[in-house]
Amino acid sequence: MIRIAAIQTDPRFGDAARNLAEAAGLIRSAPADLYVLPELFATGYLFRDRDEVAELAEEFPTGVTCRFLADLSAERRAVIAGGFPERTRDGGLYNSGALFDRGRPVACYRKIHLFDNEWDWFDAGDLSPRVHPSSSGRLGPLICFDWIYPETARCLALAGAQILVHMVNLVMPYCQDAMVTRCLENRLFAVTANRIGGDRRGGREITFTGQSQITAPDGQRLARASADRAEVIVAEVDVAEADNKQINPRNDLLRGRRPGLYGQLTE
Ligand code: ACM
């Protein structure tokens, strides 16, 4: 059994010191083996333009947010995942998520499916979804709008993920319900860590929906946060439950697929 936690934060745009302190306080308030923070939790979301992303972006795993995640994961002897704007040496800017396990860098995932204004700010992730073994099970990272493409979660399930590590800044109301289906149709756990509040900048305004959620392979919501408070939700789970893909004696979820008939998916 492991304890998994979604950290629901209330960041202030551009105030990394405050946002990191908020995240650390919430993490230290709840013992867990796996903590998931929201997308872009240290910077805020509503950038003015790509230049502003470039100013706030950092390299993996040496930037300030990554070092924060590394140090805290060592202190808590846990896995910690959180979103950050990633800058690469060749000028790429990605909406990324970093995973650290007890101080060690495990993965840097780049959001594949950009949402709305993100097309002006980031490059779309150029790497396939991948699963990462850790001290808290086999983890499949994805970021926010990746949820609306069931292919993302399916690829992670096929690669052996036990837990979807879902870092989000949700603005539409559908995702939490959709994650029930993502978990059911793949028989795995999901930790959806969202933020609350909003960003108001440059004549634009955006509001986030909270209601972070931990979902089980049978679609049960094991824990759900409020829509308007920074808080931690925790669930104790047996990750091995995600390895049982047998729906009944004659239906194994993954073996029952008919990929030879799914050509449209990759055309
Ligand atoms: C989103 O993908 N952050 C809505």
Tab-separated table of C-alpha atoms and ligand atoms in Angstrom:
chain	number	residue	atom	x	y	z
A	1	MET	CA	0.000	0.000	0.000
A	2	ILE	CA	1.212	3.519	-0.732
A	3	ARG	CA	-0.206	6.938	0.069
A	4	ILE	CA	-0.726	9.234	-2.901
A	5	ALA	CA	-1.455	12.940	-2.627
A	6	ALA	CA	-2.723	15.654	-4.950
A	7	ILE	CA	-1.507	19.098	-3.887
A	8	GLN	CA	-4.084	21.732	-4.820
A	9	THR	CA	-2.426	25.160	-4.834
A	10	ASP	CA	-3.424	28.815	-5.279
A	11	PRO	CA	-0.396	30.354	-7.057
A	12	ARG	CA	0.300	34.045	-7.715
A	13	PHE	CA	1.637	34.733	-11.199
A	14	GLY	CA	5.401	35.325	-11.279
A	15	ASP	CA	5.931	34.971	-7.509
A	16	ALA	CA	7.970	31.767	-7.475
A	17	ALA	CA	9.228	32.194	-3.897
A	18	ARG	CA	5.675	32.431	-2.573
A	19	ASN	CA	4.383	29.613	-4.771
A	20	LEU	CA	7.201	27.241	-3.825
A	21	ALA	CA	6.672	28.037	-0.127
A	22	GLU	CA	2.953	27.304	-0.501
A	23	ALA	CA	3.693	23.976	-2.202
A	24	ALA	CA	6.275	23.006	0.426
A	25	GLY	CA	3.897	23.843	3.287
A	26	LEU	CA	1.111	21.720	1.807
A	27	ILE	CA	3.465	18.807	1.081
A	28	ARG	CA	4.933	18.879	4.599
A	29	SER	CA	1.421	18.859	6.095
A	30	ALA	CA	0.560	15.378	4.759
A	31	PRO	CA	2.743	12.259	4.822
A	32	ALA	CA	2.681	10.474	1.445
A	33	ASP	CA	4.804	8.399	-0.924
A	34	LEU	CA	3.779	10.206	-4.113
A	35	TYR	CA	2.906	13.904	-4.335
A	36	VAL	CA	1.558	15.488	-7.515
A	37	LEU	CA	1.583	19.281	-7.942
A	38	PRO	CA	-0.311	21.206	-10.645
A	39	GLU	CA	0.877	22.245	-14.104
A	40	LEU	CA	3.089	25.415	-13.966
A	41	PHE	CA	2.639	25.527	-10.184
A	42	ALA	CA	5.613	27.825	-9.482
A	43	THR	CA	5.094	30.434	-12.217
A	44	GLY	CA	1.341	30.703	-12.765
A	45	TYR	CA	-0.334	30.109	-16.116
A	46	LEU	CA	-1.404	33.224	-18.002
A	47	PHE	CA	1.778	34.380	-19.785
A	48	ARG	CA	1.718	37.542	-21.876
A	49	ASP	CA	3.746	36.037	-24.690
A	50	ARG	CA	6.525	33.600	-25.543
A	51	ASP	CA	9.197	36.084	-24.376
A	52	GLU	CA	7.730	36.038	-20.905
A	53	VAL	CA	7.784	32.225	-20.887
A	54	ALA	CA	11.453	32.375	-21.901
A	55	GLU	CA	12.217	34.679	-18.933
A	56	LEU	CA	10.576	32.350	-16.421
A	57	ALA	CA	11.617	29.047	-17.998
A	58	GLU	CA	14.371	26.786	-16.704
A	59	GLU	CA	16.357	23.744	-17.773
A	60	PHE	CA	15.688	20.251	-16.443
A	61	PRO	CA	16.931	19.176	-13.891
A	62	THR	CA	19.050	22.134	-12.790
A	63	GLY	CA	16.553	25.037	-12.652
A	64	VAL	CA	15.163	26.471	-9.438
A	65	THR	CA	11.815	24.628	-9.554
A	66	CYS	CA	13.493	21.334	-10.375
A	67	ARG	CA	15.968	21.757	-7.521
A	68	PHE	CA	13.059	22.518	-5.200
A	69	LEU	CA	11.321	19.297	-6.291
A	70	ALA	CA	14.543	17.297	-5.971
A	71	ASP	CA	15.320	18.574	-2.468
A	72	LEU	CA	11.792	18.121	-1.164
A	73	SER	CA	11.544	14.615	-2.617
A	74	ALA	CA	14.792	13.726	-0.817
A	75	GLU	CA	13.527	15.251	2.440
A	76	ARG	CA	10.163	13.418	2.232
A	77	ARG	CA	11.722	10.190	0.856
A	78	ALA	CA	8.976	10.309	-1.751
A	79	VAL	CA	8.234	10.894	-5.409
A	80	ILE	CA	7.238	14.476	-6.251
A	81	ALA	CA	5.942	15.643	-9.642
A	82	GLY	CA	5.220	19.209	-10.679
A	83	GLY	CA	4.810	21.330	-13.786
A	84	PHE	CA	7.254	24.012	-14.979
A	85	PRO	CA	8.098	25.948	-18.162
A	86	GLU	CA	11.097	24.170	-19.642
A	87	ARG	CA	13.798	25.858	-21.731
A	88	THR	CA	16.107	23.709	-23.824
A	89	ARG	CA	19.587	24.617	-25.053
A	90	ASP	CA	18.371	24.791	-28.643
A	91	GLY	CA	15.725	27.433	-27.801
A	92	GLY	CA	12.761	25.117	-27.245
A	93	LEU	CA	10.083	26.113	-24.725
A	94	TYR	CA	7.851	23.354	-23.387
A	95	ASN	CA	5.017	23.071	-20.891
A	96	SER	CA	6.731	20.316	-18.934
A	97	GLY	CA	6.405	18.196	-15.827
A	98	ALA	CA	9.344	16.971	-13.765
A	99	LEU	CA	9.369	13.848	-11.596
A	100	PHE	CA	11.907	13.314	-8.822
A	101	ASP	CA	12.231	10.219	-6.640
A	102	ARG	CA	14.021	10.709	-3.303
A	103	GLY	CA	16.242	13.405	-4.776
A	104	ARG	CA	16.882	11.672	-8.098
A	105	PRO	CA	15.562	12.999	-11.450
A	106	VAL	CA	13.214	10.406	-12.958
A	107	ALA	CA	11.567	12.094	-15.920
A	108	CYS	CA	10.759	15.288	-17.730
A	109	TYR	CA	7.494	15.036	-19.661
A	110	ARG	CA	6.570	17.635	-22.304
A	111	LYS	CA	2.868	18.347	-22.791
A	112	ILE	CA	1.858	16.912	-26.154
A	113	HIS	CA	-1.528	18.561	-26.675
A	114	LEU	CA	-1.347	22.338	-26.205
A	115	PHE	CA	-4.506	24.230	-25.174
A	116	ASP	CA	-5.743	27.533	-26.648
A	117	ASN	CA	-3.214	30.383	-26.019
A	118	GLU	CA	-0.494	27.871	-25.184
A	119	TRP	CA	0.111	27.652	-28.945
A	120	ASP	CA	1.589	31.192	-28.698
A	121	TRP	CA	3.772	30.352	-25.707
A	122	PHE	CA	5.142	26.825	-26.051
A	123	ASP	CA	6.373	24.236	-28.507
A	124	ALA	CA	4.244	21.082	-28.520
A	125	GLY	CA	5.890	18.107	-26.816
A	126	ASP	CA	7.846	16.009	-29.260
A	127	LEU	CA	8.227	12.778	-27.267
A	128	SER	CA	5.846	9.813	-26.949
A	129	PRO	CA	4.171	9.206	-23.575
A	130	ARG	CA	6.495	7.074	-21.435
A	131	VAL	CA	6.253	5.151	-18.183
A	132	HIS	CA	8.806	5.560	-15.412
A	133	PRO	CA	9.472	2.996	-12.665
A	134	SER	CA	9.738	4.625	-9.232
A	135	SER	CA	9.588	3.856	-5.522
A	136	SER	CA	5.822	4.541	-5.795
A	137	GLY	CA	5.040	2.288	-8.746
A	138	ARG	CA	5.161	2.707	-12.510
A	139	LEU	CA	4.213	6.293	-13.263
A	140	GLY	CA	2.758	7.759	-16.443
A	141	PRO	CA	2.968	11.557	-16.575
A	142	LEU	CA	0.610	13.704	-18.626
A	143	ILE	CA	-0.318	17.380	-18.481
A	144	CYS	CA	-3.781	18.882	-18.406
A	145	PHE	CA	-5.392	18.921	-21.897
A	146	ASP	CA	-3.629	15.654	-22.736
A	147	TRP	CA	-6.675	14.151	-20.943
A	148	ILE	CA	-9.023	14.887	-23.846
A	149	TYR	CA	-7.075	12.545	-26.131
A	150	PRO	CA	-7.726	9.045	-24.766
A	151	GLU	CA	-4.702	7.930	-26.792
A	152	THR	CA	-2.410	9.545	-24.199
A	153	ALA	CA	-3.691	7.491	-21.271
A	154	ARG	CA	-4.007	4.382	-23.463
A	155	CYS	CA	-0.383	4.590	-24.586
A	156	LEU	CA	0.645	4.902	-20.935
A	157	ALA	CA	-1.529	1.916	-19.972
A	158	LEU	CA	-0.029	-0.164	-22.796
A	159	ALA	CA	3.442	0.804	-21.545
A	160	GLY	CA	2.536	-0.556	-18.105
A	161	ALA	CA	1.564	2.547	-16.123
A	162	GLN	CA	-0.051	1.904	-12.748
A	163	ILE	CA	-0.669	5.563	-11.879
A	164	LEU	CA	-1.384	8.483	-14.220
A	165	VAL	CA	0.464	11.503	-12.833
A	166	HIS	CA	-1.788	14.256	-14.126
A	167	MET	CA	-0.549	17.818	-13.554
A	168	VAL	CA	-3.307	20.275	-14.519
A	169	ASN	CA	-4.550	23.877	-14.645
A	170	LEU	CA	-8.123	23.085	-15.624
A	171	VAL	CA	-10.475	25.668	-17.041
A	172	MET	CA	-13.218	23.443	-18.498
A	173	PRO	CA	-15.507	21.488	-16.164
A	174	TYR	CA	-15.293	18.079	-17.863
A	175	CYS	CA	-11.917	16.637	-16.978
A	176	GLN	CA	-12.623	15.288	-13.504
A	177	ASP	CA	-15.569	13.268	-14.869
A	178	ALA	CA	-13.544	12.179	-17.902
A	179	MET	CA	-10.805	10.837	-15.631
A	180	VAL	CA	-13.337	8.369	-14.215
A	181	THR	CA	-13.605	6.960	-17.743
A	182	ARG	CA	-9.838	7.204	-18.440
A	183	CYS	CA	-9.276	5.078	-15.310
A	184	LEU	CA	-12.065	2.605	-16.054
A	185	GLU	CA	-11.088	2.094	-19.687
A	186	ASN	CA	-7.430	1.540	-18.733
A	187	ARG	CA	-7.850	0.038	-15.251
A	188	LEU	CA	-5.292	2.247	-13.553
A	189	PHE	CA	-5.087	4.975	-10.914
A	190	ALA	CA	-4.946	8.697	-11.669
A	191	VAL	CA	-3.858	11.641	-9.544
A	192	THR	CA	-5.226	14.854	-11.068
A	193	ALA	CA	-3.651	17.826	-9.262
A	194	ASN	CA	-5.334	21.127	-10.134
A	195	ARG	CA	-5.025	24.729	-8.936
A	196	ILE	CA	-7.678	27.157	-7.779
A	197	GLY	CA	-8.103	30.903	-8.235
A	198	GLY	CA	-7.236	32.708	-11.425
A	199	ASP	CA	-4.696	34.766	-13.323
A	200	ARG	CA	-5.609	38.263	-14.554
A	201	ARG	CA	-2.982	39.860	-16.792
A	202	GLY	CA	-2.634	41.912	-19.961
A	203	GLY	CA	-6.402	42.439	-20.285
A	204	ARG	CA	-7.090	38.721	-20.063
A	205	GLU	CA	-8.532	36.673	-17.230
A	206	ILE	CA	-8.729	32.944	-16.604
A	207	THR	CA	-10.247	30.958	-13.730
A	208	PHE	CA	-9.316	27.451	-12.652
A	209	THR	CA	-11.676	24.807	-11.335
A	210	GLY	CA	-9.921	23.083	-8.393
A	211	GLN	CA	-11.597	19.786	-7.481
A	212	SER	CA	-8.366	17.850	-7.713
A	213	GLN	CA	-9.128	14.162	-7.749
A	214	ILE	CA	-7.642	10.742	-7.071
A	215	THR	CA	-9.368	8.081	-9.149
A	216	ALA	CA	-9.190	4.272	-8.877
A	217	PRO	CA	-9.033	1.587	-11.612
A	218	ASP	CA	-12.743	0.871	-11.078
A	219	GLY	CA	-13.601	4.538	-11.638
A	220	GLN	CA	-14.225	5.306	-7.960
A	221	ARG	CA	-13.243	8.798	-6.837
A	222	LEU	CA	-11.066	7.986	-3.833
A	223	ALA	CA	-10.631	11.642	-2.882
A	224	ARG	CA	-11.808	14.982	-4.233
A	225	ALA	CA	-10.770	18.507	-3.262
A	226	SER	CA	-12.905	21.631	-3.002
A	227	ALA	CA	-13.304	24.105	-5.862
A	228	ASP	CA	-11.920	27.042	-3.862
A	229	ARG	CA	-9.356	26.050	-1.214
A	230	ALA	CA	-5.667	25.275	-1.382
A	231	GLU	CA	-5.479	21.823	0.211
A	232	VAL	CA	-4.103	18.295	0.055
A	233	ILE	CA	-6.130	15.193	-0.724
A	234	VAL	CA	-4.712	11.759	0.039
A	235	ALA	CA	-5.657	8.163	-0.737
A	236	GLU	CA	-4.026	4.933	0.347
A	237	VAL	CA	-3.891	2.495	-2.558
A	238	ASP	CA	-2.547	-0.896	-3.559
A	239	VAL	CA	-0.851	-0.008	-6.847
A	240	ALA	CA	-0.830	-3.683	-7.892
A	241	GLU	CA	-4.596	-3.366	-8.434
A	242	ALA	CA	-3.707	-1.573	-11.657
A	243	ASP	CA	-1.994	-4.716	-12.950
A	244	ASN	CA	-5.240	-6.691	-13.007
A	245	LYS	CA	-6.717	-6.085	-16.451
A	246	GLN	CA	-9.091	-9.067	-16.213
A	247	ILE	CA	-12.671	-7.759	-16.454
A	248	ASN	CA	-14.170	-11.262	-16.281
A	249	PRO	CA	-12.773	-14.732	-17.089
A	250	ARG	CA	-13.131	-14.111	-20.840
A	251	ASN	CA	-12.267	-10.403	-21.156
A	252	ASP	CA	-8.767	-9.120	-20.546
A	253	LEU	CA	-8.870	-5.384	-21.167
A	254	LEU	CA	-5.618	-4.989	-23.079
A	255	ARG	CA	-5.418	-8.402	-24.731
A	256	GLY	CA	-8.961	-7.904	-26.046
A	257	ARG	CA	-7.929	-4.928	-28.167
A	258	ARG	CA	-8.134	-5.255	-31.976
A	259	PRO	CA	-5.309	-2.954	-33.128
A	260	GLY	CA	-5.431	-4.400	-36.656
A	261	LEU	CA	-8.821	-2.700	-37.005
A	262	TYR	CA	-7.756	0.650	-35.527
A	263	GLY	CA	-5.715	1.960	-38.472
A	264	GLN	CA	-7.543	5.320	-38.466
A	265	LEU	CA	-5.971	6.096	-35.108
A	266	THR	CA	-2.522	6.392	-36.585
A	267	GLU	CA	-3.324	7.720	-40.057
B	1	ACM	C1	-4.950	23.242	-19.931
B	1	ACM	O1	-4.552	22.377	-20.701
B	1	ACM	N1	-4.145	23.810	-19.050
B	1	ACM	C2	-6.342	23.685	-19.956
